[in-house]
Amino acid sequence: MAATKLLLADLASNAKHVPSKYIRPVSDRPNLTEVNTFGDASIPLIDLHDLDSPNHDEIIKQIGQACQSDGFFQVKNHGISKKDVNDMLRITKDFFRLPESERLKSYSDDPTKTTWLSTSFNLKTEKVSNWRDFLRLYCYPLEKYVNEWPTNPPSFREDVAKYCTNVRGLVLQLLEAISESLGLEANHINKAIGKHGQHMAMNYYPPCPQPELTFGLPGHTDPNLITILLQDEVPGLQVLRNGKWIGVNPIPNTFIVNIGDQMQVISNDKYKSVLHRALVNSEKERISIPTLYCPSPEAVIEPAKGLIDEDHPAVYRSFTYAEFYEKFWDTGLATECCLDMFKAA
C-alpha cells in the first residue's frame, strides 16, 4: 500500500478523483454557475501614482469608497517593480516544484511556528480538508525570521526578503491613506497596531480532478488588519458582494488589497472585512501570495475614538490581537466571522 502523503501536491499529481476528506457537503460546494465575472462586477482599480499629486484627495476618496462598499480593491502604479513581482512568483513556483524530500524539511502541523509548510488550513481542528498546500512565513522584523526560511531554491531568502520589504512600504502608504479616508490623523492606524507584524502565505493550489467538489479555501474573512495579495495569471479568487460571488480575474502587475477584521474594528464598522474564497480548477496549478499585515500580539485593538459619538457608539470592546488570533485559529475558517465574539455588550 502506498505511503500516506503529507502534502497535497504529492497526492494530487496522480489523483483521478478527489479523496473523500476533501469533499465538501453538498450544501457547501462551489456553485460555478452562480458566479459573475463579467462587466462592472469586479472590484475597483485604483491608481496609486496620483497619491503624490494634486489628485491626492480624489484617490483618498476612492480608497474610502472601496473600503466601505467593497472591502476589496486593486492597485496599480504601486511602486513595486515588475521584476520583483515576477521574481516572487517564480521563486514560489520553484519552491513547490522541489523534490518532496526537500519541501518536507519545512513541514509542520503546528500553526504556532513562525516558518512552516503545511496543507489545507488547520489539520488539527478541521473536518474537511482544503485543496491547498502553503508555506507560511513571518517576515517582520525581517532580521528576526529570515534565518528560519528555506535555503532552497538558492535565491529564496534574498528574493523573498526584498519582496517583503517592498510590500511593507506599500502597506504603510495604504495605512496612511485609509486613516485619512476615515477622517483620522494619517498616522492613527500605524500607532494603533503596536510594533506591527507581517506574515506571508505562499499558497499552492494543484490542478484538481473534480473542482466542483472542493475549495482551495472556503469562504472566510481575514483576521488581520490588511492583506496585500499577489496572484499569478490563473483565476480563482472570489469575493462575496450583495449575496453573490464575484470572480476577480487577475490583472498583471497589480495587487489586490482587502480589509481585515482588525480594520473593521478600528473603523467602528464603517469599513467591512468581506467574505472571500479560492476555487480550484482541473487544468492548471495556481499560485497566490497574500501578505497579512497585523497588529503585534500585545496591541490593544478598539474602535478609533474619533469615530465614536452619541449617534455612533463603539460596536466592539477592546481586546488584544493575541486574544483575537487565538479564537480565529480555534474556530477555523468558519463562515461566521470571529468579530461577533468581540462585540460591545
mmCIF file of C-alpha atoms in Angstrom:
data_model
loop_
_atom_site.group_PDB
_atom_site.id
_atom_site.type_symbol
_atom_site.label_atom_id
_atom_site.label_comp_id
_atom_site.label_asym_id
_atom_site.label_seq_id
_atom_site.Cartn_x
_atom_site.Cartn_y
_atom_site.Cartn_z
ATOM 1 C CA MET A 1 0.000 0.000 0.000
ATOM 2 C CA ALA A 2 1.302 3.474 -0.890
ATOM 3 C CA ALA A 3 2.653 5.587 1.964
ATOM 4 C CA THR A 4 0.420 8.446 3.122
ATOM 5 C CA LYS A 5 1.470 11.753 1.600
ATOM 6 C CA LEU A 6 1.769 14.718 3.965
ATOM 7 C CA LEU A 7 1.391 17.303 1.207
ATOM 8 C CA LEU A 8 -1.437 17.619 -1.284
ATOM 9 C CA ALA A 9 0.893 18.309 -4.227
ATOM 10 C CA ASP A 10 2.369 14.818 -3.908
ATOM 11 C CA LEU A 11 -1.059 13.200 -3.582
ATOM 12 C CA ALA A 12 -2.742 15.233 -6.315
ATOM 13 C CA SER A 13 -0.183 14.509 -9.030
ATOM 14 C CA ASN A 14 -1.718 11.052 -9.642
ATOM 15 C CA ALA A 15 -5.282 11.589 -8.377
ATOM 16 C CA LYS A 16 -8.142 10.736 -10.755
ATOM 17 C CA HIS A 17 -10.773 11.560 -8.117
ATOM 18 C CA VAL A 18 -10.931 13.882 -5.144
ATOM 19 C CA PRO A 19 -10.241 11.846 -1.964
ATOM 20 C CA SER A 20 -13.198 11.788 0.431
ATOM 21 C CA LYS A 21 -11.583 14.020 3.075
ATOM 22 C CA TYR A 22 -11.605 16.925 0.568
ATOM 23 C CA ILE A 23 -15.244 16.587 -0.499
ATOM 24 C CA ARG A 24 -17.477 19.338 0.906
ATOM 25 C CA PRO A 25 -21.071 18.672 1.993
ATOM 26 C CA VAL A 26 -23.473 19.205 -0.921
ATOM 27 C CA SER A 27 -24.789 22.443 0.651
ATOM 28 C CA ASP A 28 -21.254 23.855 0.840
ATOM 29 C CA ARG A 29 -19.847 23.263 -2.636
ATOM 30 C CA PRO A 30 -18.884 25.922 -5.173
ATOM 31 C CA ASN A 31 -21.845 26.523 -7.476
ATOM 32 C CA LEU A 32 -19.884 27.567 -10.536
ATOM 33 C CA THR A 33 -22.989 28.675 -12.454
ATOM 34 C CA GLU A 34 -23.772 31.411 -9.907
ATOM 35 C CA VAL A 35 -20.509 33.314 -10.252
ATOM 36 C CA ASN A 36 -20.416 36.660 -12.028
ATOM 37 C CA THR A 37 -17.088 37.517 -13.683
ATOM 38 C CA PHE A 38 -18.267 39.968 -16.303
ATOM 39 C CA GLY A 39 -18.772 43.652 -16.924
ATOM 40 C CA ASP A 40 -18.625 46.033 -13.977
ATOM 41 C CA ALA A 41 -18.909 43.240 -11.423
ATOM 42 C CA SER A 42 -15.235 43.258 -10.498
ATOM 43 C CA ILE A 43 -13.635 45.265 -7.700
ATOM 44 C CA PRO A 44 -12.371 48.889 -8.042
ATOM 45 C CA LEU A 45 -8.928 49.511 -9.596
ATOM 46 C CA ILE A 46 -7.117 52.483 -8.014
ATOM 47 C CA ASP A 47 -4.050 54.215 -9.477
ATOM 48 C CA LEU A 48 -1.680 54.968 -6.580
ATOM 49 C CA HIS A 49 0.513 57.166 -8.758
ATOM 50 C CA ASP A 50 -1.874 60.029 -8.007
ATOM 51 C CA LEU A 51 -1.459 59.779 -4.220
ATOM 52 C CA ASP A 52 1.527 62.125 -4.545
ATOM 53 C CA SER A 53 -0.154 64.547 -6.938
ATOM 54 C CA PRO A 54 -2.759 67.314 -6.821
ATOM 55 C CA ASN A 55 -5.303 64.475 -7.165
ATOM 56 C CA HIS A 56 -4.395 63.172 -3.687
ATOM 57 C CA ASP A 57 -7.809 63.932 -2.154
ATOM 58 C CA GLU A 58 -9.610 62.181 -5.006
ATOM 59 C CA ILE A 59 -7.555 58.985 -4.502
ATOM 60 C CA ILE A 60 -8.209 59.088 -0.731
ATOM 61 C CA LYS A 61 -11.919 59.344 -1.541
ATOM 62 C CA GLN A 62 -11.710 56.368 -3.954
ATOM 63 C CA ILE A 63 -9.923 54.276 -1.322
ATOM 64 C CA GLY A 64 -12.538 55.188 1.295
ATOM 65 C CA GLN A 65 -15.419 54.308 -1.031
ATOM 66 C CA ALA A 66 -13.802 50.962 -1.912
ATOM 67 C CA CYS A 67 -13.220 50.090 1.764
ATOM 68 C CA GLN A 68 -16.795 50.992 2.620
ATOM 69 C CA SER A 69 -18.679 49.390 -0.252
ATOM 70 C CA ASP A 70 -16.422 46.512 -1.353
ATOM 71 C CA GLY A 71 -13.849 45.757 1.355
ATOM 72 C CA PHE A 72 -11.581 44.946 -1.619
ATOM 73 C CA PHE A 73 -9.780 46.969 -4.262
ATOM 74 C CA GLN A 74 -6.919 46.550 -6.738
ATOM 75 C CA VAL A 75 -3.947 48.898 -7.043
ATOM 76 C CA LYS A 76 -1.691 49.755 -9.960
ATOM 77 C CA ASN A 77 1.410 52.004 -10.091
ATOM 78 C CA HIS A 78 2.151 50.734 -6.591
ATOM 79 C CA GLY A 79 5.916 51.273 -6.762
ATOM 80 C CA ILE A 80 6.973 47.588 -6.764
ATOM 81 C CA SER A 81 8.828 46.683 -9.958
ATOM 82 C CA LYS A 82 7.600 44.081 -12.420
ATOM 83 C CA LYS A 83 10.891 42.234 -11.924
ATOM 84 C CA ASP A 84 10.412 41.954 -8.138
ATOM 85 C CA VAL A 85 6.833 40.753 -8.625
ATOM 86 C CA ASN A 86 7.907 38.154 -11.214
ATOM 87 C CA ASP A 87 10.833 37.021 -9.042
ATOM 88 C CA MET A 88 8.396 36.374 -6.193
ATOM 89 C CA LEU A 89 6.013 34.354 -8.362
ATOM 90 C CA ARG A 90 8.928 32.403 -9.845
ATOM 91 C CA ILE A 91 10.539 31.547 -6.504
ATOM 92 C CA THR A 92 7.170 30.343 -5.167
ATOM 93 C CA LYS A 93 6.661 28.030 -8.154
ATOM 94 C CA ASP A 94 10.245 26.815 -7.889
ATOM 95 C CA PHE A 95 9.794 26.014 -4.184
ATOM 96 C CA PHE A 96 6.672 23.921 -4.762
ATOM 97 C CA ARG A 97 8.399 22.081 -7.618
ATOM 98 C CA LEU A 98 11.282 20.966 -5.391
ATOM 99 C CA PRO A 99 11.516 17.229 -4.649
ATOM 100 C CA GLU A 100 9.158 16.104 -1.901
ATOM 101 C CA SER A 101 12.020 15.353 0.497
ATOM 102 C CA GLU A 102 13.375 18.902 0.115
ATOM 103 C CA ARG A 103 9.997 20.572 0.678
ATOM 104 C CA LEU A 104 9.292 18.420 3.731
ATOM 105 C CA LYS A 105 12.287 19.942 5.547
ATOM 106 C CA SER A 106 9.928 22.881 6.274
ATOM 107 C CA TYR A 107 6.874 20.752 7.127
ATOM 108 C CA SER A 108 4.945 21.133 10.394
ATOM 109 C CA ASP A 109 1.354 20.807 11.575
ATOM 110 C CA ASP A 110 1.946 23.339 14.369
ATOM 111 C CA PRO A 111 0.306 26.700 13.486
ATOM 112 C CA THR A 112 2.222 28.495 16.259
ATOM 113 C CA LYS A 113 5.523 28.108 14.379
ATOM 114 C CA THR A 114 6.875 31.186 12.613
ATOM 115 C CA THR A 115 8.023 29.292 9.493
ATOM 116 C CA TRP A 116 6.046 26.227 8.439
ATOM 117 C CA LEU A 117 4.944 24.297 5.388
ATOM 118 C CA SER A 118 1.612 22.550 5.655
ATOM 119 C CA THR A 119 -1.555 21.655 3.803
ATOM 120 C CA SER A 120 -5.231 22.692 3.902
ATOM 121 C CA PHE A 121 -5.740 25.158 6.834
ATOM 122 C CA ASN A 122 -5.597 23.701 10.353
ATOM 123 C CA LEU A 123 -5.307 19.920 10.255
ATOM 124 C CA LYS A 124 -5.961 19.609 13.987
ATOM 125 C CA THR A 125 -9.403 21.244 14.007
ATOM 126 C CA GLU A 126 -11.000 20.969 10.554
ATOM 127 C CA LYS A 127 -13.477 18.306 9.445
ATOM 128 C CA VAL A 128 -12.995 18.741 5.680
ATOM 129 C CA SER A 129 -9.622 19.485 4.074
ATOM 130 C CA ASN A 130 -8.933 22.232 1.524
ATOM 131 C CA TRP A 131 -7.198 21.709 -1.839
ATOM 132 C CA ARG A 132 -4.110 23.732 -0.911
ATOM 133 C CA ASP A 133 -0.510 23.458 0.260
ATOM 134 C CA PHE A 134 1.092 26.540 1.783
ATOM 135 C CA LEU A 135 4.360 27.855 3.157
ATOM 136 C CA ARG A 136 3.744 30.348 5.966
ATOM 137 C CA LEU A 137 6.491 32.848 6.830
ATOM 138 C CA TYR A 138 6.739 35.537 9.471
ATOM 139 C CA CYS A 139 8.583 38.428 7.862
ATOM 140 C CA TYR A 140 8.708 41.433 10.182
ATOM 141 C CA PRO A 141 11.063 42.289 11.702
ATOM 142 C CA LEU A 142 12.917 40.622 8.838
ATOM 143 C CA GLU A 143 16.191 40.024 10.696
ATOM 144 C CA LYS A 144 14.313 38.062 13.375
ATOM 145 C CA TYR A 145 12.892 35.489 10.965
ATOM 146 C CA VAL A 146 14.865 35.319 7.707
ATOM 147 C CA ASN A 147 17.330 32.732 9.051
ATOM 148 C CA GLU A 148 14.453 30.282 9.610
ATOM 149 C CA TRP A 149 13.368 30.417 5.968
ATOM 150 C CA PRO A 150 14.183 27.718 3.387
ATOM 151 C CA THR A 151 17.574 27.944 1.691
ATOM 152 C CA ASN A 152 16.379 26.140 -1.415
ATOM 153 C CA PRO A 153 15.827 27.412 -4.127
ATOM 154 C CA PRO A 154 19.192 29.170 -3.621
ATOM 155 C CA SER A 155 17.884 32.751 -4.051
ATOM 156 C CA PHE A 156 14.814 32.131 -1.844
ATOM 157 C CA ARG A 157 15.841 34.256 1.140
ATOM 158 C CA GLU A 158 17.160 37.129 -0.951
ATOM 159 C CA ASP A 159 14.165 37.311 -3.310
ATOM 160 C CA VAL A 160 11.521 36.892 -0.622
ATOM 161 C CA ALA A 161 13.193 39.375 1.773
ATOM 162 C CA LYS A 162 13.272 42.023 -0.953
ATOM 163 C CA TYR A 163 9.614 41.420 -1.770
ATOM 164 C CA CYS A 164 8.576 41.560 1.905
ATOM 165 C CA THR A 165 10.368 44.886 2.399
ATOM 166 C CA ASN A 166 8.740 46.353 -0.713
ATOM 167 C CA VAL A 167 5.258 45.201 0.285
ATOM 168 C CA ARG A 168 5.667 46.611 3.791
ATOM 169 C CA GLY A 169 6.418 50.012 2.218
ATOM 170 C CA LEU A 170 3.203 49.734 0.184
ATOM 171 C CA VAL A 171 1.220 48.757 3.295
ATOM 172 C CA LEU A 172 2.471 51.753 5.279
ATOM 173 C CA GLN A 173 1.447 54.045 2.425
ATOM 174 C CA LEU A 174 -2.021 52.472 2.317
ATOM 175 C CA LEU A 175 -2.483 52.663 6.099
ATOM 176 C CA GLU A 176 -1.918 56.422 5.949
ATOM 177 C CA ALA A 177 -4.381 56.752 3.081
ATOM 178 C CA ILE A 178 -7.022 54.644 4.873
ATOM 179 C CA SER A 179 -6.552 56.655 8.092
ATOM 180 C CA GLU A 180 -7.077 59.853 6.105
ATOM 181 C CA SER A 181 -10.140 58.409 4.378
ATOM 182 C CA LEU A 182 -11.688 57.807 7.824
ATOM 183 C CA GLY A 183 -11.042 61.440 8.787
ATOM 184 C CA LEU A 184 -8.326 60.414 11.264
ATOM 185 C CA GLU A 185 -4.732 61.608 11.582
ATOM 186 C CA ALA A 186 -2.595 59.962 8.881
ATOM 187 C CA ASN A 187 -0.569 58.011 11.468
ATOM 188 C CA HIS A 188 -3.556 56.825 13.537
ATOM 189 C CA ILE A 189 -3.678 53.192 12.344
ATOM 190 C CA ASN A 190 0.117 52.939 12.301
ATOM 191 C CA LYS A 191 0.181 53.852 16.004
ATOM 192 C CA ALA A 192 -2.876 51.774 16.929
ATOM 193 C CA ILE A 193 -1.305 48.432 15.980
ATOM 194 C CA GLY A 194 1.736 48.481 18.272
ATOM 195 C CA LYS A 195 5.025 47.183 16.887
ATOM 196 C CA HIS A 196 3.353 45.729 13.762
ATOM 197 C CA GLY A 197 3.517 42.189 12.438
ATOM 198 C CA GLN A 198 3.828 40.867 8.883
ATOM 199 C CA HIS A 199 3.152 37.309 7.757
ATOM 200 C CA MET A 200 3.072 35.805 4.307
ATOM 201 C CA ALA A 201 1.454 32.673 2.904
ATOM 202 C CA MET A 202 2.749 31.213 -0.330
ATOM 203 C CA ASN A 203 -0.288 29.230 -1.498
ATOM 204 C CA TYR A 204 -0.064 26.387 -3.998
ATOM 205 C CA TYR A 205 -3.298 25.020 -5.459
ATOM 206 C CA PRO A 206 -2.599 21.927 -7.601
ATOM 207 C CA PRO A 207 -4.900 21.001 -10.506
ATOM 208 C CA CYS A 208 -7.964 19.231 -9.090
ATOM 209 C CA PRO A 209 -9.733 16.392 -10.950
ATOM 210 C CA GLN A 210 -13.180 17.418 -9.586
ATOM 211 C CA PRO A 211 -13.059 21.143 -8.728
ATOM 212 C CA GLU A 212 -16.823 21.308 -8.175
ATOM 213 C CA LEU A 213 -16.480 19.165 -5.012
ATOM 214 C CA THR A 214 -13.953 21.170 -3.001
ATOM 215 C CA PHE A 215 -12.374 24.548 -2.290
ATOM 216 C CA GLY A 216 -8.824 25.832 -2.319
ATOM 217 C CA LEU A 217 -10.052 27.861 0.658
ATOM 218 C CA PRO A 218 -13.731 28.173 1.665
ATOM 219 C CA GLY A 219 -15.419 31.489 2.390
ATOM 220 C CA HIS A 220 -13.646 33.390 5.176
ATOM 221 C CA THR A 221 -12.680 36.856 6.305
ATOM 222 C CA ASP A 222 -9.063 37.731 7.121
ATOM 223 C CA PRO A 223 -8.308 38.043 10.856
ATOM 224 C CA ASN A 224 -5.516 40.585 10.371
ATOM 225 C CA LEU A 225 -5.517 44.324 9.584
ATOM 226 C CA ILE A 226 -4.981 44.471 5.825
ATOM 227 C CA THR A 227 -3.983 41.924 3.171
ATOM 228 C CA ILE A 228 -1.968 42.555 0.003
ATOM 229 C CA LEU A 229 -2.492 39.717 -2.475
ATOM 230 C CA LEU A 230 -0.248 38.837 -5.388
ATOM 231 C CA GLN A 231 -1.646 36.159 -7.692
ATOM 232 C CA ASP A 232 -0.482 34.544 -10.891
ATOM 233 C CA GLU A 233 -2.487 34.607 -14.127
ATOM 234 C CA VAL A 234 -4.865 31.773 -13.144
ATOM 235 C CA PRO A 235 -8.285 32.915 -11.833
ATOM 236 C CA GLY A 236 -9.601 31.505 -8.561
ATOM 237 C CA LEU A 237 -10.332 34.341 -6.124
ATOM 238 C CA GLN A 238 -13.987 35.175 -5.485
ATOM 239 C CA VAL A 239 -15.457 37.917 -3.298
ATOM 240 C CA LEU A 240 -18.975 37.981 -1.826
ATOM 241 C CA ARG A 241 -20.924 41.065 -2.874
ATOM 242 C CA ASN A 242 -24.644 41.540 -2.170
ATOM 243 C CA GLY A 243 -25.023 37.813 -1.517
ATOM 244 C CA LYS A 244 -23.386 36.802 -4.820
ATOM 245 C CA TRP A 245 -19.878 35.512 -5.502
ATOM 246 C CA ILE A 246 -17.865 37.742 -7.852
ATOM 247 C CA GLY A 247 -14.832 36.335 -9.686
ATOM 248 C CA VAL A 248 -11.783 38.615 -9.536
ATOM 249 C CA ASN A 249 -9.762 37.984 -12.669
ATOM 250 C CA PRO A 250 -6.017 38.658 -12.343
ATOM 251 C CA ILE A 251 -4.626 41.839 -13.901
ATOM 252 C CA PRO A 252 -0.837 41.676 -14.487
ATOM 253 C CA ASN A 253 1.318 43.824 -12.196
ATOM 254 C CA THR A 254 -1.478 44.798 -9.828
ATOM 255 C CA PHE A 255 -2.109 43.839 -6.212
ATOM 256 C CA ILE A 256 -5.434 43.084 -4.582
ATOM 257 C CA VAL A 257 -5.947 44.825 -1.254
ATOM 258 C CA ASN A 258 -8.531 43.698 1.248
ATOM 259 C CA ILE A 259 -9.695 44.983 4.603
ATOM 260 C CA GLY A 260 -9.192 42.568 7.504
ATOM 261 C CA ASP A 261 -11.180 42.117 10.704
ATOM 262 C CA GLN A 262 -8.952 44.495 12.737
ATOM 263 C CA MET A 263 -9.553 47.330 10.280
ATOM 264 C CA GLN A 264 -13.292 46.771 10.606
ATOM 265 C CA VAL A 265 -12.916 47.211 14.382
ATOM 266 C CA ILE A 266 -10.729 50.340 14.175
ATOM 267 C CA SER A 267 -13.181 51.887 11.683
ATOM 268 C CA ASN A 268 -16.072 51.048 14.050
ATOM 269 C CA ASP A 269 -17.793 49.058 11.294
ATOM 270 C CA LYS A 270 -17.526 51.809 8.671
ATOM 271 C CA TYR A 271 -15.204 49.577 6.638
ATOM 272 C CA LYS A 272 -16.056 45.921 6.149
ATOM 273 C CA SER A 273 -13.959 42.774 6.238
ATOM 274 C CA VAL A 274 -15.592 40.778 3.432
ATOM 275 C CA LEU A 275 -16.011 37.044 2.837
ATOM 276 C CA HIS A 276 -13.845 35.669 0.046
ATOM 277 C CA ARG A 277 -12.786 32.217 -1.129
ATOM 278 C CA ALA A 278 -10.447 30.397 -3.506
ATOM 279 C CA LEU A 279 -11.659 27.962 -6.158
ATOM 280 C CA VAL A 280 -9.512 25.381 -7.918
ATOM 281 C CA ASN A 281 -9.626 24.076 -11.471
ATOM 282 C CA SER A 282 -8.821 20.859 -13.318
ATOM 283 C CA GLU A 283 -6.387 22.319 -15.848
ATOM 284 C CA LYS A 284 -3.778 24.471 -14.127
ATOM 285 C CA GLU A 285 -1.944 24.914 -10.856
ATOM 286 C CA ARG A 286 -2.499 28.298 -9.216
ATOM 287 C CA ILE A 287 -0.214 30.424 -7.030
ATOM 288 C CA SER A 288 -1.393 33.166 -4.692
ATOM 289 C CA ILE A 289 0.756 35.067 -2.194
ATOM 290 C CA PRO A 290 -1.107 37.057 0.457
ATOM 291 C CA THR A 291 0.872 39.332 2.760
ATOM 292 C CA LEU A 292 -1.078 39.533 6.018
ATOM 293 C CA TYR A 293 -0.235 42.729 7.865
ATOM 294 C CA CYS A 294 -1.148 42.552 11.550
ATOM 295 C CA PRO A 295 -1.056 44.340 14.854
ATOM 296 C CA SER A 296 1.599 42.993 17.223
ATOM 297 C CA PRO A 297 0.131 40.381 19.624
ATOM 298 C CA GLU A 298 0.035 42.720 22.642
ATOM 299 C CA ALA A 299 -1.568 45.619 20.721
ATOM 300 C CA VAL A 300 -4.958 46.640 22.108
ATOM 301 C CA ILE A 301 -7.452 46.905 19.260
ATOM 302 C CA GLU A 302 -10.555 49.078 19.617
ATOM 303 C CA PRO A 303 -12.662 51.497 17.578
ATOM 304 C CA ALA A 304 -10.906 54.825 16.948
ATOM 305 C CA LYS A 305 -12.067 57.417 19.477
ATOM 306 C CA GLY A 306 -12.588 59.942 16.652
ATOM 307 C CA LEU A 307 -15.247 57.667 15.128
ATOM 308 C CA ILE A 308 -17.339 57.279 18.307
ATOM 309 C CA ASP A 309 -20.081 59.665 19.371
ATOM 310 C CA GLU A 310 -23.668 59.589 20.629
ATOM 311 C CA ASP A 311 -25.003 58.514 17.266
ATOM 312 C CA HIS A 312 -22.138 56.057 16.644
ATOM 313 C CA PRO A 313 -21.386 54.127 19.865
ATOM 314 C CA ALA A 314 -18.453 51.705 19.931
ATOM 315 C CA VAL A 315 -19.510 48.491 18.174
ATOM 316 C CA TYR A 316 -16.639 46.454 19.693
ATOM 317 C CA ARG A 317 -14.983 46.095 23.081
ATOM 318 C CA SER A 318 -11.208 46.460 23.463
ATOM 319 C CA PHE A 319 -9.139 43.284 23.073
ATOM 320 C CA THR A 320 -5.576 42.267 22.324
ATOM 321 C CA TYR A 321 -4.723 40.936 18.888
ATOM 322 C CA ALA A 322 -3.319 37.781 20.560
ATOM 323 C CA GLU A 323 -6.760 37.094 22.061
ATOM 324 C CA PHE A 324 -8.459 37.524 18.689
ATOM 325 C CA TYR A 325 -5.934 35.441 16.746
ATOM 326 C CA GLU A 326 -6.232 32.516 19.157
ATOM 327 C CA LYS A 327 -10.018 32.476 18.683
ATOM 328 C CA PHE A 328 -9.566 32.615 14.903
ATOM 329 C CA TRP A 329 -7.316 29.538 14.776
ATOM 330 C CA ASP A 330 -9.550 27.602 17.167
ATOM 331 C CA THR A 331 -12.671 28.445 15.182
ATOM 332 C CA GLY A 332 -11.105 27.642 11.822
ATOM 333 C CA LEU A 333 -12.380 29.089 8.565
ATOM 334 C CA ALA A 334 -15.944 29.437 9.797
ATOM 335 C CA THR A 335 -18.279 31.402 7.563
ATOM 336 C CA GLU A 336 -19.271 33.443 10.568
ATOM 337 C CA CYS A 337 -16.583 35.977 11.290
ATOM 338 C CA CYS A 338 -14.878 35.874 14.712
ATOM 339 C CA LEU A 339 -15.738 39.547 15.185
ATOM 340 C CA ASP A 340 -19.148 38.674 16.613
ATOM 341 C CA MET A 341 -17.390 37.357 19.731
ATOM 342 C CA PHE A 342 -15.868 40.804 20.373
ATOM 343 C CA LYS A 343 -18.967 42.996 20.107
ATOM 344 C CA ALA A 344 -19.512 45.559 22.846
ATOM 345 C CA ALA A 345 -22.083 44.495 25.438
#
